[in-house]
CSV table of C-alpha atoms in Angstrom, one decimal:
chain,number,residue,atom,x,y,z
A,1,MET,CA,60.4,-92.9,-38.8
A,2,LYS,CA,58.7,-89.9,-37.2
A,3,LYS,CA,61.8,-89.1,-35.3
A,4,ILE,CA,63.8,-89.1,-38.5
A,5,TYR,CA,61.4,-86.6,-40.1
A,6,PHE,CA,61.4,-84.5,-36.9
A,7,TYR,CA,65.2,-84.2,-36.8
A,8,SER,CA,65.4,-83.6,-40.5
A,9,ALA,CA,62.9,-80.8,-40.2
A,10,LEU,CA,64.7,-79.4,-37.2
A,11,LEU,CA,68.1,-79.5,-39.0
A,12,THR,CA,66.6,-77.8,-42.0
A,13,VAL,CA,65.1,-75.0,-40.0
A,14,SER,CA,68.4,-74.5,-38.0
A,15,VAL,CA,70.5,-74.3,-41.1
A,16,ALA,CA,68.0,-71.8,-42.6
A,17,PHE,CA,68.2,-69.6,-39.5
A,18,LEU,CA,72.0,-69.9,-39.5
A,19,ILE,CA,72.3,-68.9,-43.1
A,20,ALA,CA,69.8,-66.1,-42.6
A,21,GLY,CA,71.6,-64.9,-39.5
A,22,CYS,CA,75.1,-65.0,-41.1
A,23,SER,CA,73.9,-63.2,-44.1
A,24,LYS,CA,72.4,-60.5,-42.0
A,25,ILE,CA,75.7,-60.1,-40.0
A,26,ASN,CA,77.8,-60.0,-43.2
A,27,ASP,CA,75.6,-57.3,-44.6
A,28,ASN,CA,76.1,-55.0,-41.6
A,29,ILE,CA,79.8,-55.3,-41.0
A,30,PRO,CA,81.2,-51.7,-40.8
A,31,VAL,CA,84.0,-50.8,-43.0
A,32,ASN,CA,87.0,-49.2,-41.2
A,33,ALA,CA,87.8,-45.7,-42.4
A,34,GLN,CA,91.3,-44.9,-43.6
A,35,PRO,CA,93.4,-44.0,-40.5
A,36,VAL,CA,94.2,-40.3,-40.4
A,37,ALA,CA,97.2,-39.1,-38.4
A,38,HIS,CA,96.7,-35.4,-38.8
A,39,LYS,CA,93.7,-33.0,-39.1
A,40,PRO,CA,92.6,-31.5,-42.4
A,41,GLY,CA,94.8,-28.8,-43.6
A,42,TYR,CA,97.8,-30.0,-41.7
A,43,ALA,CA,100.0,-30.1,-44.7
A,44,GLU,CA,98.9,-26.7,-46.0
A,45,HIS,CA,101.1,-23.7,-45.7
A,46,GLY,CA,99.6,-20.8,-43.7
A,47,VAL,CA,96.9,-22.9,-42.0
A,48,PRO,CA,96.8,-22.4,-38.2
A,49,GLY,CA,98.1,-25.4,-36.4
A,50,ASN,CA,99.7,-26.9,-39.6
A,51,HIS,CA,102.8,-29.1,-39.7
A,52,ALA,CA,105.2,-26.1,-39.5
A,53,ALA,CA,103.7,-25.1,-36.2
A,54,ASP,CA,104.0,-28.6,-34.9
A,55,ILE,CA,107.7,-28.8,-36.0
A,56,ILE,CA,108.5,-25.5,-34.2
A,57,ALA,CA,106.7,-26.8,-31.1
A,58,GLN,CA,108.9,-30.0,-31.1
A,59,LYS,CA,112.1,-27.9,-31.4
A,60,TYR,CA,112.6,-28.9,-35.1
A,61,ILE,CA,113.2,-32.5,-34.3
A,62,LEU,CA,111.8,-34.5,-37.3
A,63,LYS,CA,112.6,-38.0,-36.2
A,64,SER,CA,109.0,-38.9,-35.4
A,65,CYS,CA,107.9,-37.8,-38.9
A,66,THR,CA,110.2,-40.4,-40.5
A,67,HIS,CA,108.3,-43.3,-38.8
A,68,CYS,CA,105.4,-42.8,-41.3
A,69,HIS,CA,106.9,-40.6,-44.0
A,70,GLY,CA,110.1,-42.6,-44.4
A,71,ALA,CA,113.7,-41.9,-43.6
A,72,ASP,CA,114.0,-39.9,-46.9
A,73,TYR,CA,110.6,-38.2,-46.5
A,74,GLY,CA,109.5,-39.8,-49.7
A,75,GLY,CA,106.2,-41.1,-48.4
A,76,GLY,CA,107.2,-44.2,-46.4
A,77,ILE,CA,104.3,-46.4,-45.4
A,78,ILE,CA,101.8,-43.7,-46.4
A,79,GLY,CA,102.9,-43.7,-50.1
A,80,GLU,CA,102.8,-40.8,-52.5
A,81,ALA,CA,100.2,-38.9,-50.4
A,82,GLY,CA,102.8,-38.6,-47.6
A,83,ASN,CA,105.6,-37.6,-49.9
A,84,CYS,CA,107.1,-34.4,-48.2
A,85,ARG,CA,109.4,-33.9,-51.3
A,86,LYS,CA,106.5,-32.7,-53.4
A,87,CYS,CA,107.0,-29.4,-51.7
A,88,HIS,CA,110.5,-29.7,-50.2
A,89,SER,CA,112.3,-30.9,-53.3
A,90,ALA,CA,116.0,-30.5,-52.4
A,91,PRO,CA,118.0,-33.6,-51.7
A,92,ALA,CA,117.7,-33.2,-47.9
A,93,GLY,CA,114.0,-32.8,-48.2
A,94,PRO,CA,112.5,-31.0,-45.1
A,95,GLU,CA,115.9,-31.0,-43.5
A,96,ALA,CA,117.3,-28.6,-46.2
A,97,CYS,CA,118.4,-25.1,-45.0
A,98,TYR,CA,115.9,-23.1,-47.0
A,99,VAL,CA,112.9,-24.9,-45.6
A,100,CYS,CA,113.2,-23.4,-42.1
A,101,HIS,CA,115.3,-20.4,-42.8
A,102,GLY,CA,114.2,-19.0,-46.1
A,103,ASP,CA,111.5,-19.7,-48.7
A,104,TYR,CA,110.2,-23.3,-48.0
A,105,LYS,CA,109.6,-23.9,-51.7
A,106,ASN,CA,112.6,-22.1,-53.2
A,107,PRO,CA,116.0,-23.7,-52.6
A,108,THR,CA,117.8,-20.6,-53.8
A,109,VAL,CA,116.4,-18.4,-51.0
A,110,TYR,CA,117.9,-19.8,-47.8
A,111,ALA,CA,118.2,-16.7,-45.7
A,112,PRO,CA,115.7,-15.4,-43.2
A,113,LYS,CA,114.0,-12.1,-44.0
A,114,GLN,CA,114.5,-10.7,-40.6
A,115,GLY,CA,117.1,-7.9,-40.0
A,116,ALA,CA,120.1,-7.7,-42.2
A,117,HIS,CA,120.2,-11.2,-43.6
A,118,TYR,CA,119.0,-10.2,-47.0
A,119,PRO,CA,121.3,-7.2,-47.4
A,120,HIS,CA,124.3,-9.4,-46.4
A,121,LEU,CA,123.5,-12.4,-48.6
A,122,TYR,CA,121.3,-11.2,-51.5
A,123,THR,CA,120.8,-7.5,-52.0
A,124,ASN,CA,124.3,-6.3,-51.0
A,125,SER,CA,125.6,-4.1,-53.9
A,126,ILE,CA,128.5,-2.4,-52.2
A,127,SER,CA,130.8,-5.2,-51.0
A,128,LEU,CA,131.7,-8.8,-51.2
A,129,ARG,CA,128.5,-10.7,-50.3
A,130,SER,CA,128.6,-12.6,-47.0
A,131,ARG,CA,127.9,-16.3,-46.5
A,132,CYS,CA,126.2,-18.1,-43.7
A,133,SER,CA,129.6,-19.1,-42.4
A,134,SER,CA,130.6,-15.4,-42.1
A,135,CYS,CA,128.5,-15.1,-38.9
A,136,HIS,CA,127.5,-18.7,-38.0
A,137,ILE,CA,129.0,-22.2,-37.7
A,138,TYR,CA,127.7,-24.0,-40.8
A,139,PRO,CA,126.4,-27.4,-39.6
A,140,THR,CA,127.6,-30.5,-41.3
A,141,SER,CA,124.2,-32.1,-40.9
A,142,TYR,CA,120.7,-31.4,-39.7
A,143,TYR,CA,121.3,-32.9,-36.2
A,144,ALA,CA,124.9,-31.6,-35.9
A,145,PRO,CA,125.6,-30.3,-32.3
A,146,GLY,CA,124.8,-26.7,-32.0
A,147,HIS,CA,122.3,-26.6,-34.8
A,148,ILE,CA,118.8,-27.3,-33.5
A,149,ASP,CA,119.7,-28.3,-30.0
A,150,ASN,CA,120.1,-24.8,-28.6
A,151,PRO,CA,118.0,-24.4,-25.4
A,152,ASP,CA,116.9,-20.9,-26.3
A,153,GLY,CA,116.1,-21.7,-29.9
A,154,LYS,CA,118.3,-18.9,-31.2
A,155,ALA,CA,121.2,-19.1,-33.7
A,156,GLU,CA,124.5,-18.2,-32.1
A,157,VAL,CA,126.6,-15.6,-33.9
A,158,THR,CA,130.1,-17.0,-34.4
A,159,PHE,CA,132.2,-14.7,-36.5
A,160,GLY,CA,134.1,-16.1,-39.4
A,161,SER,CA,137.6,-15.1,-40.7
A,162,ILE,CA,136.6,-12.0,-42.8
A,163,SER,CA,135.4,-10.2,-39.7
A,164,LYS,CA,138.7,-10.8,-38.0
A,165,THR,CA,140.9,-9.5,-40.8
A,166,VAL,CA,144.1,-8.0,-39.3
A,167,THR,CA,145.5,-4.8,-40.9
A,168,ASN,CA,148.8,-2.9,-40.7
A,169,GLU,CA,150.9,-6.1,-40.3
A,170,PRO,CA,154.6,-5.5,-40.3
A,171,SER,CA,155.1,-8.0,-43.2
A,172,THR,CA,152.9,-5.9,-45.6
A,173,ALA,CA,154.3,-3.3,-48.0
A,174,ASN,CA,152.1,-0.6,-46.6
A,175,TYR,CA,153.0,-1.1,-43.0
A,176,ARG,CA,153.1,2.0,-40.8
A,177,SER,CA,155.4,1.7,-37.8
A,178,ASP,CA,153.7,4.7,-36.2
A,179,LEU,CA,150.4,2.9,-36.1
A,180,PRO,CA,149.4,-0.2,-34.1
A,181,LEU,CA,148.4,-3.6,-35.4
A,182,PHE,CA,144.7,-3.5,-35.9
A,183,THR,CA,143.2,-6.8,-34.6
A,184,PRO,CA,139.4,-6.9,-34.6
A,185,ALA,CA,137.7,-8.7,-31.7
A,186,PRO,CA,134.2,-9.1,-33.0
A,187,VAL,CA,131.3,-8.9,-30.6
A,188,PHE,CA,127.6,-9.4,-31.2
A,189,SER,CA,124.9,-8.2,-28.9
A,190,GLU,CA,121.1,-8.5,-29.5
A,191,THR,CA,120.8,-5.0,-28.0
A,192,ASP,CA,123.8,-3.2,-29.4
A,193,GLY,CA,124.6,-5.1,-32.6
A,194,CYS,CA,128.0,-5.8,-34.1
A,195,SER,CA,131.2,-4.1,-32.9
A,196,SER,CA,134.9,-4.4,-33.4
A,197,THR,CA,134.6,-6.1,-36.7
A,198,TYR,CA,136.8,-5.6,-39.8
A,199,CYS,CA,133.6,-5.5,-41.9
A,200,HIS,CA,132.3,-2.4,-40.2
A,201,GLY,CA,135.4,-0.3,-39.5
A,202,HIS,CA,137.9,-2.0,-37.3
A,203,PHE,CA,140.9,-1.6,-39.6
A,204,LYS,CA,143.7,0.9,-40.3
A,205,ASN,CA,142.3,4.4,-40.7
A,206,GLY,CA,138.8,3.0,-40.1
A,207,ASN,CA,136.2,4.0,-37.6
A,208,LEU,CA,137.2,1.6,-34.8
A,209,THR,CA,134.3,2.4,-32.5
A,210,ASN,CA,131.6,1.9,-35.2
A,211,VAL,CA,128.7,-0.2,-34.0
A,212,VAL,CA,126.0,-1.4,-36.4
A,213,LYS,CA,122.7,-2.8,-35.3
A,214,TRP,CA,121.0,-5.7,-37.0
A,215,THR,CA,118.0,-3.4,-37.7
A,216,ASP,CA,119.8,-0.3,-38.9
A,217,GLY,CA,118.9,-1.0,-42.5
A,218,ALA,CA,120.4,1.4,-45.0
A,219,ASP,CA,122.0,3.5,-42.2
A,220,GLY,CA,124.2,0.6,-41.3
A,221,LYS,CA,126.0,0.6,-44.7
A,222,LYS,CA,126.0,4.3,-45.7
A,223,CYS,CA,129.3,5.9,-46.7
A,224,GLY,CA,131.2,7.3,-43.8
A,225,THR,CA,130.1,4.8,-41.2
A,226,CYS,CA,133.0,2.4,-41.5
A,227,HIS,CA,135.6,4.9,-42.6
A,228,GLY,CA,135.2,8.7,-42.9
A,229,ASP,CA,132.5,10.9,-41.5
A,230,PRO,CA,129.2,9.2,-40.6
A,231,VAL,CA,127.4,12.5,-40.2
A,232,THR,CA,128.2,14.0,-43.7
A,233,GLY,CA,128.6,10.6,-45.4
A,234,ASN,CA,132.0,11.5,-46.7
A,235,PRO,CA,133.9,8.2,-46.8
A,236,LYS,CA,137.4,9.8,-46.8
A,237,PRO,CA,139.3,8.0,-44.0
A,238,LYS,CA,140.9,9.9,-41.3
A,239,GLY,CA,144.3,9.0,-39.7
A,240,THR,CA,147.2,8.6,-42.2
A,241,HIS,CA,145.0,8.7,-45.3
A,242,PRO,CA,145.7,11.6,-47.6
A,243,GLN,CA,143.4,14.6,-46.7
A,244,GLY,CA,142.3,17.6,-48.7
A,245,ALA,CA,139.5,18.3,-51.1
A,246,PHE,CA,141.1,16.3,-53.9
A,247,ALA,CA,140.9,13.2,-51.7
A,248,ASP,CA,137.1,13.5,-51.7
A,249,ASP,CA,137.1,11.9,-55.1
A,250,CYS,CA,137.8,8.3,-54.1
A,251,SER,CA,138.0,7.2,-57.7
A,252,ILE,CA,141.4,8.8,-58.1
A,253,CYS,CA,143.0,5.9,-56.3
A,254,HIS,CA,140.1,3.4,-55.9
A,255,ASN,CA,138.8,2.5,-59.4
A,256,THR,CA,135.7,0.7,-58.1
A,257,THR,CA,134.1,3.9,-56.7
A,258,THR,CA,132.2,6.8,-58.2
A,259,TYR,CA,132.2,10.4,-56.9
A,260,ASN,CA,129.5,12.8,-57.9
A,261,ALA,CA,130.9,16.3,-57.2
A,262,ALA,CA,127.6,18.0,-58.1
A,263,ASN,CA,125.7,16.6,-55.1
A,264,ASN,CA,128.7,15.4,-53.1
A,265,THR,CA,127.8,11.7,-53.1
A,266,TRP,CA,129.8,8.5,-53.4
A,267,LYS,CA,129.0,5.0,-54.7
A,268,VAL,CA,130.9,1.7,-54.7
A,269,ASP,CA,130.5,-0.1,-57.9
A,270,SER,CA,131.7,-3.6,-57.0
A,271,THR,CA,130.5,-6.6,-55.0
A,272,ASN,CA,133.8,-8.3,-55.3
A,273,VAL,CA,136.6,-6.0,-54.1
A,274,HIS,CA,135.1,-4.0,-51.3
A,275,VAL,CA,135.2,-5.4,-47.7
A,276,ASP,CA,137.1,-8.4,-48.9
A,277,GLY,CA,140.1,-8.2,-46.6
A,278,LYS,CA,142.2,-6.2,-49.2
A,279,LEU,CA,142.5,-2.6,-50.3
A,280,ARG,CA,141.7,-1.8,-53.9
A,281,TYR,CA,144.4,0.6,-54.9
A,282,ARG,CA,144.9,1.7,-58.5
A,283,GLY,CA,143.4,-1.5,-59.9
A,284,ALA,CA,145.2,-3.9,-57.6
A,285,ASP,CA,144.2,-5.6,-54.4
A,286,ILE,CA,146.8,-5.0,-51.7
A,287,ASP,CA,147.2,-5.7,-48.0
A,288,PHE,CA,147.1,-2.5,-45.9
């Protein structure tokens, strides 16, 4: 009987210690913190070492981002907190053109601010506005060959059709047999800029040797640089173009121009029919 009491007491004490011990362990189990893949401020614009800096460092390859943020960058396994589209709202998300090239929050501003991008694409008031494809091969997708896989990280200049416009072709009504065929062979150099382009003077009666640098600003588009006298700013073309003081007033034949005789200045009033591959003559667009 004593043995029974002894073992009963021992069992009771053991169970009590076991319960007490388990309760103590349960009370002190640490709670795992929410896993964090990036440091604070990583998603903020302008913060040193943010996600933009990382993306540049990895040559704009975003494939690793999709593992957590989802193939559509909508949040993936992270959920709404990892939704990249809250800032990059275009259908392509962070792969949209404007995110890297222009204003990362504004899909309508897709051009870089460096050099002559803005004058060509947005603020151009004297000629037909350019498109990206005027100077670059427009990629069919983000990972298309030649887009983000360039070893030097620079965008190649590949001139489009407008820069190669041929003038004085024999089939045109204004063909001059005493002049050659003017066939531009556009060249771009980081040091020297653009040369031998229709856009900047390589056409009949144009300034064939005109070279315009990417950083020339207003000087690169002033009257007289592409045709006429770049020193005085008089746009009256040389060659077979009519000469004389009367021809200083371009508006006599070209209705999209304005001549101010008081201060001897000229202005082009159209963004549609200047540098568009045609000659605006007495209200009509003609080959020349």
